[in-house]
Amino acid sequence: MDATDIQNLRQDYKASSLHEADTHANPVKQFEAWFNEAVKAEIHEPNAMTLATSTHDGRPSARVVLLKGFDEKGFIFYTNYLSRKGKEIAKNPHAALVFFWGDLERQVRIEGTIEKLSKEQSEAYFHSRPVGSQIGAVASPQSQEIANRDALEKKWQQLEAEYEGKEVPKPAYWGGYVLKPQLVEFWQGRSSRLHDRILYKKADKNNWKKVRLAP
């Protein structure tokens, strides 16, 4: 495909619309409604989200991770604290999430600050995972350079034998984070690029202000 073909790729969105009167006062409730619709629509991995972090001097990076829970406190995910994202979060807790559910022509953007979950909550989730995934978290020095895949697989096999019939201990460098939202935007694709964008801004500890943005 050449550049001309790429620039002509486009789709006219007509699946739905989004009106202020039809949205919840609380963005977490609105997210729950949309998330449940994405699950019902059998979107592939509806909990897949882009997590954008940056260094203390503003150099950004982004990757797709999986949402593992959400409530009024925020949006939860788990990772290696020594990974690139973990190191960036330690230096700069401001981050953003993006969900894109293409079949529903919807996007959700969330901005806020990230904090670590408690050790107890991280322990509980770690041991709820398949044993193979637990071993993988121990075996992989995430984001660090390694010699080759063979070395990684040998390490995994060694640990599998070591922990056979035993509980895999959660590494101290692995656990959960919660992103506490300050801004949440719901985007619904519309015809002729006149998309609907409803933005929630944190007004105070318990309240949100809801506004419409131009597409």
mmCIF file with all atom_site columns, N, CA and C in Angstrom, residues 54 56 81 84-93 114 116 177:
data_model
loop_
_atom_site.group_PDB
_atom_site.id
_atom_site.type_symbol
_atom_site.label_atom_id
_atom_site.label_alt_id
_atom_site.label_comp_id
_atom_site.label_asym_id
_atom_site.label_entity_id
_atom_site.label_seq_id
_atom_site.pdbx_PDB_ins_code
_atom_site.Cartn_x
_atom_site.Cartn_y
_atom_site.Cartn_z
_atom_site.occupancy
_atom_site.B_iso_or_equiv
_atom_site.pdbx_formal_charge
_atom_site.auth_seq_id
_atom_site.auth_comp_id
_atom_site.auth_asym_id
_atom_site.auth_atom_id
_atom_site.pdbx_PDB_model_num
ATOM 1  N N  . SER A 1 54  ? 5.475  9.054  31.013 1.00 0.00 ? 54  SER A N  1
ATOM 2  C CA . SER A 1 54  ? 6.592  9.851  30.512 1.00 0.00 ? 54  SER A CA 1
ATOM 3  C C  . SER A 1 54  ? 7.652  9.981  31.594 1.00 0.00 ? 54  SER A C  1
ATOM 4  N N  . HIS A 1 56  ? 10.563 12.121 33.830 1.00 0.00 ? 56  HIS A N  1
ATOM 5  C CA . HIS A 1 56  ? 10.405 13.352 34.601 1.00 0.00 ? 56  HIS A CA 1
ATOM 6  C C  . HIS A 1 56  ? 10.570 14.591 33.739 1.00 0.00 ? 56  HIS A C  1
ATOM 7  N N  . TYR A 1 81  ? 7.418  -3.454 38.559 1.00 0.00 ? 81  TYR A N  1
ATOM 8  C CA . TYR A 1 81  ? 7.779  -2.111 38.989 1.00 0.00 ? 81  TYR A CA 1
ATOM 9  C C  . TYR A 1 81  ? 9.105  -1.642 38.384 1.00 0.00 ? 81  TYR A C  1
ATOM 10 N N  . ARG A 1 84  ? 10.092 -0.367 32.176 1.00 0.00 ? 84  ARG A N  1
ATOM 11 C CA . ARG A 1 84  ? 10.209 1.034  31.765 1.00 0.00 ? 84  ARG A CA 1
ATOM 12 C C  . ARG A 1 84  ? 9.053  1.862  32.304 1.00 0.00 ? 84  ARG A C  1
ATOM 13 N N  . LYS A 1 85  ? 7.831  1.339  32.180 1.00 0.00 ? 85  LYS A N  1
ATOM 14 C CA . LYS A 1 85  ? 6.689  2.104  32.664 1.00 0.00 ? 85  LYS A CA 1
ATOM 15 C C  . LYS A 1 85  ? 6.737  2.276  34.172 1.00 0.00 ? 85  LYS A C  1
ATOM 16 N N  . GLY A 1 86  ? 7.192  1.219  34.876 1.00 0.00 ? 86  GLY A N  1
ATOM 17 C CA . GLY A 1 86  ? 7.293  1.311  36.323 1.00 0.00 ? 86  GLY A CA 1
ATOM 18 C C  . GLY A 1 86  ? 8.282  2.370  36.761 1.00 0.00 ? 86  GLY A C  1
ATOM 19 N N  . LYS A 1 87  ? 9.426  2.434  36.089 1.00 0.00 ? 87  LYS A N  1
ATOM 20 C CA . LYS A 1 87  ? 10.435 3.440  36.412 1.00 0.00 ? 87  LYS A CA 1
ATOM 21 C C  . LYS A 1 87  ? 9.946  4.840  36.091 1.00 0.00 ? 87  LYS A C  1
ATOM 22 N N  . GLU A 1 88  ? 9.200  4.972  34.980 1.00 0.00 ? 88  GLU A N  1
ATOM 23 C CA . GLU A 1 88  ? 8.671  6.292  34.618 1.00 0.00 ? 88  GLU A CA 1
ATOM 24 C C  . GLU A 1 88  ? 7.605  6.742  35.609 1.00 0.00 ? 88  GLU A C  1
ATOM 25 N N  . ILE A 1 89  ? 6.762  5.819  36.037 1.00 0.00 ? 89  ILE A N  1
ATOM 26 C CA . ILE A 1 89  ? 5.723  6.157  37.011 1.00 0.00 ? 89  ILE A CA 1
ATOM 27 C C  . ILE A 1 89  ? 6.350  6.604  38.326 1.00 0.00 ? 89  ILE A C  1
ATOM 28 N N  . ALA A 1 90  ? 7.443  5.963  38.722 1.00 0.00 ? 90  ALA A N  1
ATOM 29 C CA . ALA A 1 90  ? 8.121  6.321  39.964 1.00 0.00 ? 90  ALA A CA 1
ATOM 30 C C  . ALA A 1 90  ? 8.645  7.754  39.925 1.00 0.00 ? 90  ALA A C  1
ATOM 31 N N  . LYS A 1 91  ? 9.081  8.195  38.741 1.00 0.00 ? 91  LYS A N  1
ATOM 32 C CA . LYS A 1 91  ? 9.620  9.545  38.592 1.00 0.00 ? 91  LYS A CA 1
ATOM 33 C C  . LYS A 1 91  ? 8.545  10.580 38.287 1.00 0.00 ? 91  LYS A C  1
ATOM 34 N N  . ASN A 1 92  ? 7.487  10.129 37.568 1.00 0.00 ? 92  ASN A N  1
ATOM 35 C CA . ASN A 1 92  ? 6.429  11.049 37.140 1.00 0.00 ? 92  ASN A CA 1
ATOM 36 C C  . ASN A 1 92  ? 5.099  10.305 37.192 1.00 0.00 ? 92  ASN A C  1
ATOM 37 N N  . PRO A 1 93  ? 4.293  10.496 38.230 1.00 0.00 ? 93  PRO A N  1
ATOM 38 C CA . PRO A 1 93  ? 3.056  9.725  38.392 1.00 0.00 ? 93  PRO A CA 1
ATOM 39 C C  . PRO A 1 93  ? 1.905  10.146 37.491 1.00 0.00 ? 93  PRO A C  1
ATOM 40 N N  . ILE A 1 114 ? -1.005 8.187  39.172 1.00 0.00 ? 114 ILE A N  1
ATOM 41 C CA . ILE A 1 114 ? -0.915 6.768  39.487 1.00 0.00 ? 114 ILE A CA 1
ATOM 42 C C  . ILE A 1 114 ? -0.286 6.549  40.866 1.00 0.00 ? 114 ILE A C  1
ATOM 43 N N  . LYS A 1 116 ? 0.690  3.121  43.720 1.00 0.00 ? 116 LYS A N  1
ATOM 44 C CA . LYS A 1 116 ? 0.770  1.680  43.893 1.00 0.00 ? 116 LYS A CA 1
ATOM 45 C C  . LYS A 1 116 ? -0.397 1.178  44.727 1.00 0.00 ? 116 LYS A C  1
ATOM 46 N N  . TYR A 1 177 ? -1.054 -1.080 40.234 1.00 0.00 ? 177 TYR A N  1
ATOM 47 C CA . TYR A 1 177 ? -1.177 0.376  40.267 1.00 0.00 ? 177 TYR A CA 1
ATOM 48 C C  . TYR A 1 177 ? -2.650 0.741  40.092 1.00 0.00 ? 177 TYR A C  1
#
